[in-house]
Amino acid sequence: MKKVLILGAGQSAPFLIQYLLTEAEKNNWFVTVCDRDVKLAERSVNNHPNGNAIDFDVNDEIQRENQIKNCDIVVNFLAPMFQFLIATECVKFKKHMVTASYENPKVAELNSAAVENDILILNEMGLDPGIDNMSAMKILTAIREKDGEIKSFISYGSALPAPEVKSNPLNYCITWNPANVVTAGEAGAQYLENGKMKILPYHQVFNRTWNVEIENLGKFEAYPNRDSLLYQKVFKLENSQTVIRGTLRNPGWAETWIQLIKLGLTQGTLLLPEVENLSYRDFTEMYLPQNISGTNLELKIANYLGINPTGIIMKNLEFLGLFSNEKIGSNFKNSVELMTELIKRKLPLPKGERDMVILHHEIEAEYPNNKKEKIISTLVDYGDPKNNMTAIAKTVGAPAAIAVKLLLQNELKLKGCHIPTHPEIYPKILNELKMLNLEFCEKRFEIN
């Protein structure tokens, strides 16, 4: 009996777990789900005869090693900080590993050891990164097979409430790791635009936005996502004039979020004093200089940020609870932890409502006959509240789950450390995703 070990049962894992439990029943496999919240793990397994849930502490070396060495494959859905640790032990015990996290450079350096130990360490096997890059590679390969040259590559990803959901003034709901929402953009951004390299520090990322129109959905707000220049190498786009990976939000998100960054509420480098008995209003005031004019906190904040004291941004900050007299009630290590808990409470996806995932590529190519073409490729998927499944859980979990199935069925024979842009991987995964109704709508236009 082949054994699958899943580390982490959080918001992105439900579809992964359900899929692998179904496959386990068909193939006589066994799935063990590990989480520090054992109740969460137990709910995800739901007494399935081919599954088990255990209380798991990733920092417990003996427990961690025992679980890894007694399985056939590890699915790592823990926080990215644990990626190298788990990958190292998978190499040590000669176990395959699949994860949705960005490939850690230290993990990439394990390639030779993974090859020697006859295992595959497969990173970036989720939605973004994951489905986005696999689908992009399919398009780019088709262009090159016709001797085309890619002139512009722009790719967007997003996880949003469905259009009918209007539950809060920020028009956003938390459906994945809220800490990642709070710290979005903290690494800055780099990209190539019209032959010019652009570099944005953290405090400028949400100032550099633009509109993107998605057919049948309308207008969205985009901002650059991390280091797009890495993908010049991944996709071999050295001759392209534009290379941008961006994130989509509903219009108006950035103008509020940039103010939180200006205040310093989204940075986790400074330790907080004890805040348990303070109000959120007290917490917000700690970030203001002493000499700011104003008769109350709200006016001081508006003056400090240079925004309209009665405008939309101030209303959004008020909605988030930053001017509330409510006691914080717990001590947090830093402001990121506090803001993470706050937005979880303030921006939930309402029960019975759908979330939405969008992946969108805009690619321009030129062919030897001087024909120029623009390809627009879009995937939109919605959550299924009746089955308690979000679109983000489905689209993050499905690629990883499919990869596990193919590995256990010996249909992925690649060894070493890889991301799914390899030709041995992405065609097989994309074909399986079609069976789950995760398929791109592609349109092509001649351009001047």
Short mmCIF file of C-alpha atoms in Angstrom, two decimals:
data_model
loop_
_atom_site.label_atom_id
_atom_site.label_comp_id
_atom_site.label_asym_id
_atom_site.label_seq_id
_atom_site.Cartn_x
_atom_site.Cartn_y
_atom_site.Cartn_z
CA MET A 1 0.00 0.00 0.00
CA LYS A 2 1.47 3.33 -1.09
CA LYS A 3 1.40 6.07 1.53
CA VAL A 4 0.82 9.80 0.96
CA LEU A 5 1.82 12.28 3.66
CA ILE A 6 0.10 15.69 3.52
CA LEU A 7 1.66 18.38 5.70
CA GLY A 8 -0.84 21.16 6.33
CA ALA A 9 -4.65 21.19 6.21
CA GLY A 10 -5.23 24.93 5.86
CA GLN A 11 -7.47 26.94 3.52
CA SER A 12 -5.68 25.81 0.36
CA ALA A 13 -5.70 22.09 1.17
CA PRO A 14 -9.36 20.83 1.17
CA PHE A 15 -9.54 19.96 -2.54
CA LEU A 16 -6.09 18.36 -2.47
CA ILE A 17 -7.12 16.15 0.45
CA GLN A 18 -10.50 15.18 -1.03
CA TYR A 19 -8.97 14.35 -4.41
CA LEU A 20 -6.23 12.17 -2.93
CA LEU A 21 -8.62 10.37 -0.58
CA THR A 22 -10.80 9.52 -3.59
CA GLU A 23 -7.76 8.27 -5.52
CA ALA A 24 -6.57 6.37 -2.44
CA GLU A 25 -9.82 4.41 -2.37
CA LYS A 26 -9.50 3.55 -6.07
CA ASN A 27 -5.82 2.58 -5.89
CA ASN A 28 -5.48 1.13 -2.38
CA TRP A 29 -3.31 4.02 -1.15
CA PHE A 30 -3.37 5.57 2.32
CA VAL A 31 -3.37 9.32 3.07
CA THR A 32 -2.15 10.82 6.33
CA VAL A 33 -3.02 14.48 6.93
CA CYS A 34 -0.86 16.35 9.45
CA ASP A 35 -1.64 19.69 11.03
CA ARG A 36 -0.98 21.47 14.31
CA ASP A 37 -4.77 21.87 14.46
CA VAL A 38 -5.72 18.19 14.64
CA LYS A 39 -9.45 19.02 14.61
CA LEU A 40 -8.97 20.71 11.24
CA ALA A 41 -7.09 17.68 9.93
CA GLU A 42 -9.80 15.33 11.23
CA ARG A 43 -12.56 17.36 9.53
CA SER A 44 -10.66 17.21 6.24
CA VAL A 45 -10.27 13.43 6.42
CA ASN A 46 -13.87 12.99 7.60
CA ASN A 47 -13.40 9.38 8.80
CA HIS A 48 -12.41 8.20 5.33
CA PRO A 49 -11.30 4.54 5.48
CA ASN A 50 -8.14 5.31 3.50
CA GLY A 51 -7.16 8.34 5.57
CA ASN A 52 -5.93 9.40 8.97
CA ALA A 53 -5.40 12.73 10.73
CA ILE A 54 -2.64 13.42 13.24
CA ASP A 55 -1.58 16.27 15.48
CA PHE A 56 1.68 17.47 13.93
CA ASP A 57 4.40 19.84 15.08
CA VAL A 58 6.83 20.54 12.23
CA ASN A 59 9.48 21.55 14.78
CA ASP A 60 9.37 18.13 16.43
CA GLU A 61 12.32 16.50 14.66
CA ILE A 62 11.58 12.93 15.73
CA GLN A 63 7.90 13.11 14.72
CA ARG A 64 8.74 14.88 11.46
CA GLU A 65 11.39 12.36 10.42
CA ASN A 66 9.24 9.36 11.40
CA GLN A 67 6.37 10.57 9.25
CA ILE A 68 8.55 11.34 6.23
CA LYS A 69 10.57 8.13 6.24
CA ASN A 70 7.42 6.01 6.53
CA CYS A 71 5.65 7.40 3.46
CA ASP A 72 6.15 7.22 -0.32
CA ILE A 73 5.51 10.87 -1.13
CA VAL A 74 5.25 14.14 0.82
CA VAL A 75 2.84 16.93 -0.12
CA ASN A 76 4.14 20.03 1.64
CA PHE A 77 1.40 22.62 2.17
CA LEU A 78 3.13 24.21 5.15
CA ALA A 79 4.33 27.83 5.18
CA PRO A 80 7.17 28.57 2.71
CA MET A 81 9.65 28.97 5.59
CA PHE A 82 9.57 25.17 6.02
CA GLN A 83 10.11 24.32 2.36
CA PHE A 84 13.88 23.76 2.56
CA LEU A 85 13.64 21.78 5.80
CA ILE A 86 11.07 19.36 4.37
CA ALA A 87 12.88 19.10 1.01
CA THR A 88 16.16 18.29 2.77
CA GLU A 89 14.56 15.45 4.71
CA CYS A 90 12.80 14.15 1.60
CA VAL A 91 16.22 13.90 -0.05
CA LYS A 92 17.64 12.25 3.09
CA PHE A 93 14.91 9.58 3.15
CA LYS A 94 14.56 9.32 -0.66
CA LYS A 95 10.93 10.49 -0.83
CA HIS A 96 9.26 12.53 -3.58
CA MET A 97 7.98 15.98 -2.55
CA VAL A 98 5.31 18.18 -4.12
CA THR A 99 4.61 21.74 -2.95
CA ALA A 100 2.68 24.78 -4.18
CA SER A 101 5.27 27.24 -2.82
CA TYR A 102 7.68 29.28 -4.92
CA GLU A 103 10.94 27.38 -5.42
CA ASN A 104 13.36 28.38 -2.68
CA PRO A 105 16.86 28.92 -4.21
CA LYS A 106 18.28 26.62 -1.52
CA VAL A 107 15.83 23.91 -2.58
CA ALA A 108 16.94 24.29 -6.21
CA GLU A 109 20.49 23.54 -5.05
CA LEU A 110 19.30 20.09 -3.93
CA ASN A 111 18.85 19.09 -7.59
CA SER A 112 21.93 16.85 -7.84
CA ALA A 113 21.14 15.12 -4.55
CA ALA A 114 17.54 14.55 -5.65
CA VAL A 115 18.71 13.01 -8.94
CA GLU A 116 21.18 10.76 -7.09
CA ASN A 117 18.40 9.61 -4.75
CA ASP A 118 16.01 8.97 -7.65
CA ILE A 119 13.34 11.39 -6.42
CA LEU A 120 11.41 14.38 -7.75
CA ILE A 121 11.15 17.62 -5.76
CA LEU A 122 8.34 19.46 -7.57
CA ASN A 123 7.84 23.10 -6.56
CA GLU A 124 5.36 25.81 -7.64
CA MET A 125 2.62 23.24 -8.16
CA GLY A 126 -0.38 25.39 -7.31
CA LEU A 127 -2.40 28.19 -8.90
CA ASP A 128 0.00 31.13 -8.99
CA PRO A 129 2.69 29.90 -9.32
CA GLY A 130 1.55 26.72 -11.01
CA ILE A 131 -1.37 26.65 -13.43
CA ASP A 132 -0.42 30.13 -14.64
CA ASN A 133 3.08 29.11 -15.65
CA MET A 134 2.09 25.74 -17.12
CA SER A 135 -0.58 27.33 -19.31
CA ALA A 136 1.83 30.10 -20.35
CA MET A 137 4.49 27.56 -21.31
CA LYS A 138 1.98 25.73 -23.49
CA ILE A 139 1.24 28.96 -25.42
CA LEU A 140 4.90 29.95 -25.71
CA THR A 141 5.88 26.49 -26.96
CA ALA A 142 3.17 26.60 -29.65
CA ILE A 143 4.43 30.01 -30.82
CA ARG A 144 8.02 28.78 -31.04
CA GLU A 145 6.98 25.66 -32.94
CA LYS A 146 5.83 28.08 -35.66
CA ASP A 147 9.17 29.97 -35.46
CA GLY A 148 7.47 32.86 -33.70
CA GLU A 149 9.26 35.30 -31.39
CA ILE A 150 7.61 36.52 -28.19
CA LYS A 151 7.61 40.30 -28.04
CA SER A 152 5.46 40.85 -24.95
CA PHE A 153 4.44 38.57 -22.08
CA ILE A 154 2.00 39.76 -19.42
CA SER A 155 0.36 37.37 -16.96
CA TYR A 156 -2.10 38.06 -14.14
CA GLY A 157 -3.46 36.05 -11.25
CA SER A 158 -6.07 36.76 -8.61
CA ALA A 159 -8.25 35.32 -5.88
CA LEU A 160 -11.32 37.48 -5.33
CA PRO A 161 -14.93 37.33 -4.18
CA ALA A 162 -17.32 36.49 -7.03
CA PRO A 163 -18.82 39.60 -8.68
CA GLU A 164 -22.16 39.26 -6.86
CA VAL A 165 -20.48 39.34 -3.42
CA LYS A 166 -20.63 42.86 -1.97
CA SER A 167 -19.99 42.14 1.70
CA ASN A 168 -17.55 44.91 2.59
CA PRO A 169 -16.42 48.30 1.25
CA LEU A 170 -12.95 47.01 0.26
CA ASN A 171 -14.59 44.51 -2.12
CA TYR A 172 -12.23 41.74 -1.04
CA CYS A 173 -12.59 38.56 0.99
CA ILE A 174 -9.99 36.35 2.66
CA THR A 175 -10.01 32.91 1.04
CA TRP A 176 -6.33 31.99 1.44
CA ASN A 177 -3.49 32.69 3.89
CA PRO A 178 -4.34 36.15 5.32
CA ALA A 179 -0.71 36.76 6.33
CA ASN A 180 0.20 36.69 2.63
CA VAL A 181 -2.45 39.32 1.96
CA VAL A 182 -1.05 41.58 4.69
CA THR A 183 2.55 41.24 3.48
CA ALA A 184 1.81 41.36 -0.27
CA GLY A 185 4.37 43.47 -2.09
CA GLU A 186 6.87 43.54 0.78
CA ALA A 187 9.66 42.19 -1.49
CA GLY A 188 9.07 45.01 -3.96
CA ALA A 189 8.73 44.30 -7.66
CA GLN A 190 10.83 44.16 -10.81
CA TYR A 191 9.63 43.93 -14.39
CA LEU A 192 10.41 44.86 -17.98
CA GLU A 193 8.18 47.32 -19.83
CA ASN A 194 8.78 48.46 -23.41
CA GLY A 195 12.43 47.51 -23.17
CA LYS A 196 12.96 49.37 -19.88
CA MET A 197 13.68 47.63 -16.58
CA LYS A 198 11.51 48.88 -13.71
CA ILE A 199 12.25 48.41 -10.02
CA LEU A 200 9.73 49.22 -7.31
CA PRO A 201 10.51 49.26 -3.57
CA TYR A 202 7.77 48.08 -1.22
CA HIS A 203 6.31 51.54 -0.58
CA GLN A 204 5.77 52.08 -4.33
CA VAL A 205 4.24 48.74 -5.40
CA PHE A 206 0.63 49.78 -4.77
CA ASN A 207 1.20 53.18 -6.35
CA ARG A 208 2.03 51.56 -9.71
CA THR A 209 -1.35 50.19 -10.76
CA TRP A 210 -3.19 49.99 -14.08
CA ASN A 211 -6.54 48.80 -15.41
CA VAL A 212 -7.09 45.36 -16.95
CA GLU A 213 -10.30 44.40 -18.74
CA ILE A 214 -11.45 40.77 -18.40
CA GLU A 215 -14.15 39.67 -20.84
CA ASN A 216 -17.56 39.19 -19.18
CA LEU A 217 -16.20 40.39 -15.82
CA GLY A 218 -15.24 44.00 -16.44
CA LYS A 219 -12.40 46.16 -15.18
CA PHE A 220 -9.82 45.19 -12.55
CA GLU A 221 -6.88 46.90 -10.93
CA ALA A 222 -3.43 45.35 -11.47
CA TYR A 223 -0.15 45.78 -9.64
CA PRO A 224 3.24 44.11 -10.35
CA ASN A 225 3.94 40.85 -8.54
CA ARG A 226 7.43 40.19 -7.17
CA ASP A 227 10.32 39.62 -9.58
CA SER A 228 9.00 39.23 -13.13
CA LEU A 229 12.57 39.24 -14.45
CA LEU A 230 13.10 35.72 -13.11
CA TYR A 231 10.59 34.58 -15.71
CA GLN A 232 12.69 35.96 -18.55
CA LYS A 233 14.96 32.99 -17.84
CA VAL A 234 12.21 30.49 -16.99
CA PHE A 235 10.32 31.22 -20.22
CA LYS A 236 13.41 32.19 -22.31
CA LEU A 237 12.09 35.69 -22.98
CA GLU A 238 15.47 37.43 -23.28
CA ASN A 239 14.40 39.13 -26.55
CA SER A 240 11.00 40.27 -25.27
CA GLN A 241 10.34 43.97 -24.75
CA THR A 242 7.78 43.49 -21.97
CA VAL A 243 7.72 40.84 -19.22
CA ILE A 244 5.24 41.45 -16.39
CA ARG A 245 3.58 39.19 -13.86
CA GLY A 246 0.82 41.01 -12.02
CA THR A 247 -1.91 40.56 -9.43
CA LEU A 248 -5.54 41.61 -9.95
CA ARG A 249 -7.75 43.26 -7.37
CA ASN A 250 -11.08 45.02 -7.61
CA PRO A 251 -10.67 48.75 -8.32
CA GLY A 252 -9.87 50.85 -5.26
CA TRP A 253 -7.97 48.22 -3.26
CA ALA A 254 -4.53 49.74 -3.81
CA GLU A 255 -5.43 53.28 -2.77
CA THR A 256 -6.44 52.01 0.67
CA TRP A 257 -3.68 49.43 1.07
CA ILE A 258 -0.90 51.90 0.31
CA GLN A 259 -2.03 53.96 3.32
CA LEU A 260 -1.64 50.94 5.63
CA ILE A 261 1.88 50.53 4.28
CA LYS A 262 2.64 54.22 4.86
CA LEU A 263 1.50 53.89 8.46
CA GLY A 264 3.75 50.84 8.93
CA LEU A 265 0.93 48.48 9.88
CA THR A 266 1.95 45.80 7.36
CA GLN A 267 5.60 45.47 8.35
CA GLY A 268 6.61 42.76 10.78
CA THR A 269 10.20 43.72 11.57
CA LEU A 270 9.47 45.63 14.80
CA LEU A 271 8.35 43.79 17.93
CA LEU A 272 5.18 45.16 19.50
CA PRO A 273 4.94 46.05 23.19
CA GLU A 274 2.17 44.32 25.12
CA VAL A 275 -1.06 45.40 23.42
CA GLU A 276 -3.61 43.09 24.99
CA ASN A 277 -5.24 45.83 27.05
CA LEU A 278 -4.96 48.53 24.40
CA SER A 279 -7.72 49.43 21.96
CA TYR A 280 -7.24 49.27 18.21
CA ARG A 281 -7.44 53.04 18.32
CA ASP A 282 -4.46 53.11 20.71
CA PHE A 283 -2.58 50.73 18.41
CA THR A 284 -3.13 52.94 15.36
CA GLU A 285 -2.08 56.08 17.24
CA MET A 286 1.27 54.49 18.13
CA TYR A 287 2.31 54.80 14.49
CA LEU A 288 1.76 58.57 14.32
CA PRO A 289 4.46 61.18 14.95
CA GLN A 290 3.83 63.37 18.01
CA ASN A 291 3.52 66.70 16.20
CA ILE A 292 0.74 65.87 13.72
CA SER A 293 -2.08 68.42 13.87
CA GLY A 294 -5.70 67.45 14.41
CA THR A 295 -8.39 67.51 17.04
CA ASN A 296 -8.85 63.72 17.06
CA LEU A 297 -7.12 60.57 15.81
CA GLU A 298 -9.07 60.41 12.57
CA LEU A 299 -8.08 63.94 11.55
CA LYS A 300 -4.46 63.33 12.56
CA ILE A 301 -4.36 60.20 10.40
CA ALA A 302 -5.88 62.05 7.45
CA ASN A 303 -3.39 64.91 7.83
CA TYR A 304 -0.44 62.55 8.21
CA LEU A 305 -1.40 60.53 5.12
CA GLY A 306 -2.50 63.55 3.11
CA ILE A 307 -5.97 62.13 2.37
CA ASN A 308 -9.52 63.43 2.54
CA PRO A 309 -10.70 63.07 6.18
CA THR A 310 -14.24 62.24 5.00
CA GLY A 311 -13.30 60.27 1.87
CA ILE A 312 -13.50 56.62 0.88
CA ILE A 313 -10.05 55.69 2.16
CA MET A 314 -10.84 56.96 5.66
CA LYS A 315 -14.12 55.06 5.62
CA ASN A 316 -12.23 51.90 4.66
CA LEU A 317 -9.73 52.38 7.51
CA GLU A 318 -12.64 52.88 9.87
CA PHE A 319 -14.34 49.73 8.57
CA LEU A 320 -11.17 47.74 9.27
CA GLY A 321 -11.53 48.77 12.90
CA LEU A 322 -8.39 50.90 13.18
CA PHE A 323 -10.24 53.68 15.03
CA SER A 324 -12.25 51.35 17.24
CA ASN A 325 -12.28 51.49 21.05
CA GLU A 326 -12.54 47.69 21.11
CA LYS A 327 -9.79 46.06 23.17
CA ILE A 328 -7.25 44.05 21.16
CA GLY A 329 -7.55 41.26 23.73
CA SER A 330 -4.35 39.40 22.83
CA ASN A 331 -0.66 40.12 22.56
CA PHE A 332 0.83 39.91 19.09
CA LYS A 333 4.50 39.61 18.23
CA ASN A 334 4.32 42.28 15.54
CA SER A 335 1.86 44.35 13.53
CA VAL A 336 1.64 41.76 10.74
CA GLU A 337 0.25 39.19 13.19
CA LEU A 338 -2.24 41.72 14.54
CA MET A 339 -3.36 42.87 11.07
CA THR A 340 -3.65 39.26 9.92
CA GLU A 341 -6.14 38.49 12.68
CA LEU A 342 -7.96 41.76 12.07
CA ILE A 343 -8.56 41.24 8.35
CA LYS A 344 -9.63 37.63 8.96
CA ARG A 345 -12.45 39.02 11.11
CA LYS A 346 -13.28 42.01 8.93
CA LEU A 347 -13.03 40.50 5.44
CA PRO A 348 -14.43 36.94 5.58
CA LEU A 349 -16.14 35.31 2.63
CA PRO A 350 -19.78 35.24 3.77
CA LYS A 351 -21.25 31.79 4.36
CA GLY A 352 -22.94 30.47 1.24
CA GLU A 353 -21.14 32.90 -1.09
CA ARG A 354 -18.67 32.10 -3.89
CA ASP A 355 -15.09 33.15 -4.39
CA MET A 356 -13.50 33.52 -7.82
CA VAL A 357 -10.09 32.80 -9.32
CA ILE A 358 -8.79 34.50 -12.48
CA LEU A 359 -5.68 33.67 -14.49
CA HIS A 360 -5.15 35.85 -17.54
CA HIS A 361 -2.34 35.96 -20.13
CA GLU A 362 -1.76 38.63 -22.79
CA ILE A 363 1.02 37.55 -25.14
CA GLU A 364 2.22 39.21 -28.34
CA ALA A 365 4.25 37.31 -30.95
CA GLU A 366 5.84 38.01 -34.33
CA TYR A 367 6.35 35.40 -37.06
CA PRO A 368 8.84 35.16 -39.97
CA ASN A 369 6.17 36.34 -42.48
CA ASN A 370 5.91 39.59 -40.43
CA LYS A 371 2.52 38.54 -39.12
CA LYS A 372 1.96 39.85 -35.58
CA GLU A 373 -0.44 38.15 -33.22
CA LYS A 374 -1.91 38.78 -29.78
CA ILE A 375 -3.06 35.81 -27.71
CA ILE A 376 -5.44 36.36 -24.79
CA SER A 377 -5.94 33.31 -22.60
CA THR A 378 -8.18 33.35 -19.53
CA LEU A 379 -9.23 30.91 -16.85
CA VAL A 380 -12.08 31.81 -14.48
CA ASP A 381 -13.26 29.43 -11.79
CA TYR A 382 -15.83 29.85 -9.03
CA GLY A 383 -16.16 28.27 -5.62
CA ASP A 384 -18.86 25.74 -4.79
CA PRO A 385 -20.47 26.77 -1.47
CA LYS A 386 -22.85 23.77 -1.48
CA ASN A 387 -19.85 21.47 -1.20
CA ASN A 388 -17.91 23.89 1.00
CA MET A 389 -15.16 24.22 -1.61
CA THR A 390 -13.54 27.50 -2.57
CA ALA A 391 -12.13 28.18 -6.02
CA ILE A 392 -8.77 28.98 -4.45
CA ALA A 393 -8.65 25.59 -2.69
CA LYS A 394 -9.55 23.81 -5.93
CA THR A 395 -7.06 25.64 -8.13
CA VAL A 396 -4.18 25.52 -5.65
CA GLY A 397 -4.82 21.92 -4.62
CA ALA A 398 -5.66 20.31 -7.97
CA PRO A 399 -2.23 20.61 -9.66
CA ALA A 400 -0.43 19.24 -6.61
CA ALA A 401 -2.94 16.41 -6.21
CA ILE A 402 -2.67 15.44 -9.88
CA ALA A 403 1.14 15.45 -9.66
CA VAL A 404 0.98 13.09 -6.66
CA LYS A 405 -1.34 10.73 -8.55
CA LEU A 406 0.90 10.70 -11.63
CA LEU A 407 4.01 10.09 -9.54
CA LEU A 408 2.43 7.18 -7.68
CA GLN A 409 1.24 5.74 -10.99
CA ASN A 410 4.78 6.09 -12.38
CA GLU A 411 3.61 8.47 -15.12
CA LEU A 412 6.04 11.23 -14.08
CA LYS A 413 9.55 9.83 -14.42
CA LEU A 414 11.48 13.09 -14.03
CA LYS A 415 14.05 13.33 -11.21
CA GLY A 416 15.69 16.29 -9.49
CA CYS A 417 14.30 19.68 -8.40
CA HIS A 418 11.89 21.22 -10.90
CA ILE A 419 9.04 23.64 -11.45
CA PRO A 420 6.20 22.49 -13.72
CA THR A 421 7.33 24.37 -16.86
CA HIS A 422 9.30 21.24 -17.81
CA PRO A 423 7.82 19.50 -20.92
CA GLU A 424 7.63 16.20 -19.01
CA ILE A 425 5.22 17.83 -16.55
CA TYR A 426 2.93 20.59 -17.80
CA PRO A 427 1.16 18.82 -20.72
CA LYS A 428 0.10 15.93 -18.47
CA ILE A 429 -1.08 18.21 -15.65
CA LEU A 430 -3.00 20.53 -17.99
CA ASN A 431 -4.78 17.57 -19.60
CA GLU A 432 -5.87 16.31 -16.17
CA LEU A 433 -7.01 19.79 -15.15
CA LYS A 434 -9.37 19.87 -18.16
CA MET A 435 -11.20 16.91 -16.63
CA LEU A 436 -11.85 19.13 -13.58
CA ASN A 437 -13.24 21.90 -15.83
CA LEU A 438 -10.12 23.98 -15.29
CA GLU A 439 -9.48 25.06 -18.86
CA PHE A 440 -8.44 28.35 -20.47
CA CYS A 441 -10.50 30.22 -23.04
CA GLU A 442 -8.05 31.34 -25.74
CA LYS A 443 -8.51 34.06 -28.34
CA ARG A 444 -6.07 35.17 -31.06
CA PHE A 445 -5.98 38.47 -32.96
CA GLU A 446 -3.77 39.85 -35.70
CA ILE A 447 -2.20 43.14 -34.66
CA ASN A 448 -0.25 45.86 -36.48
#
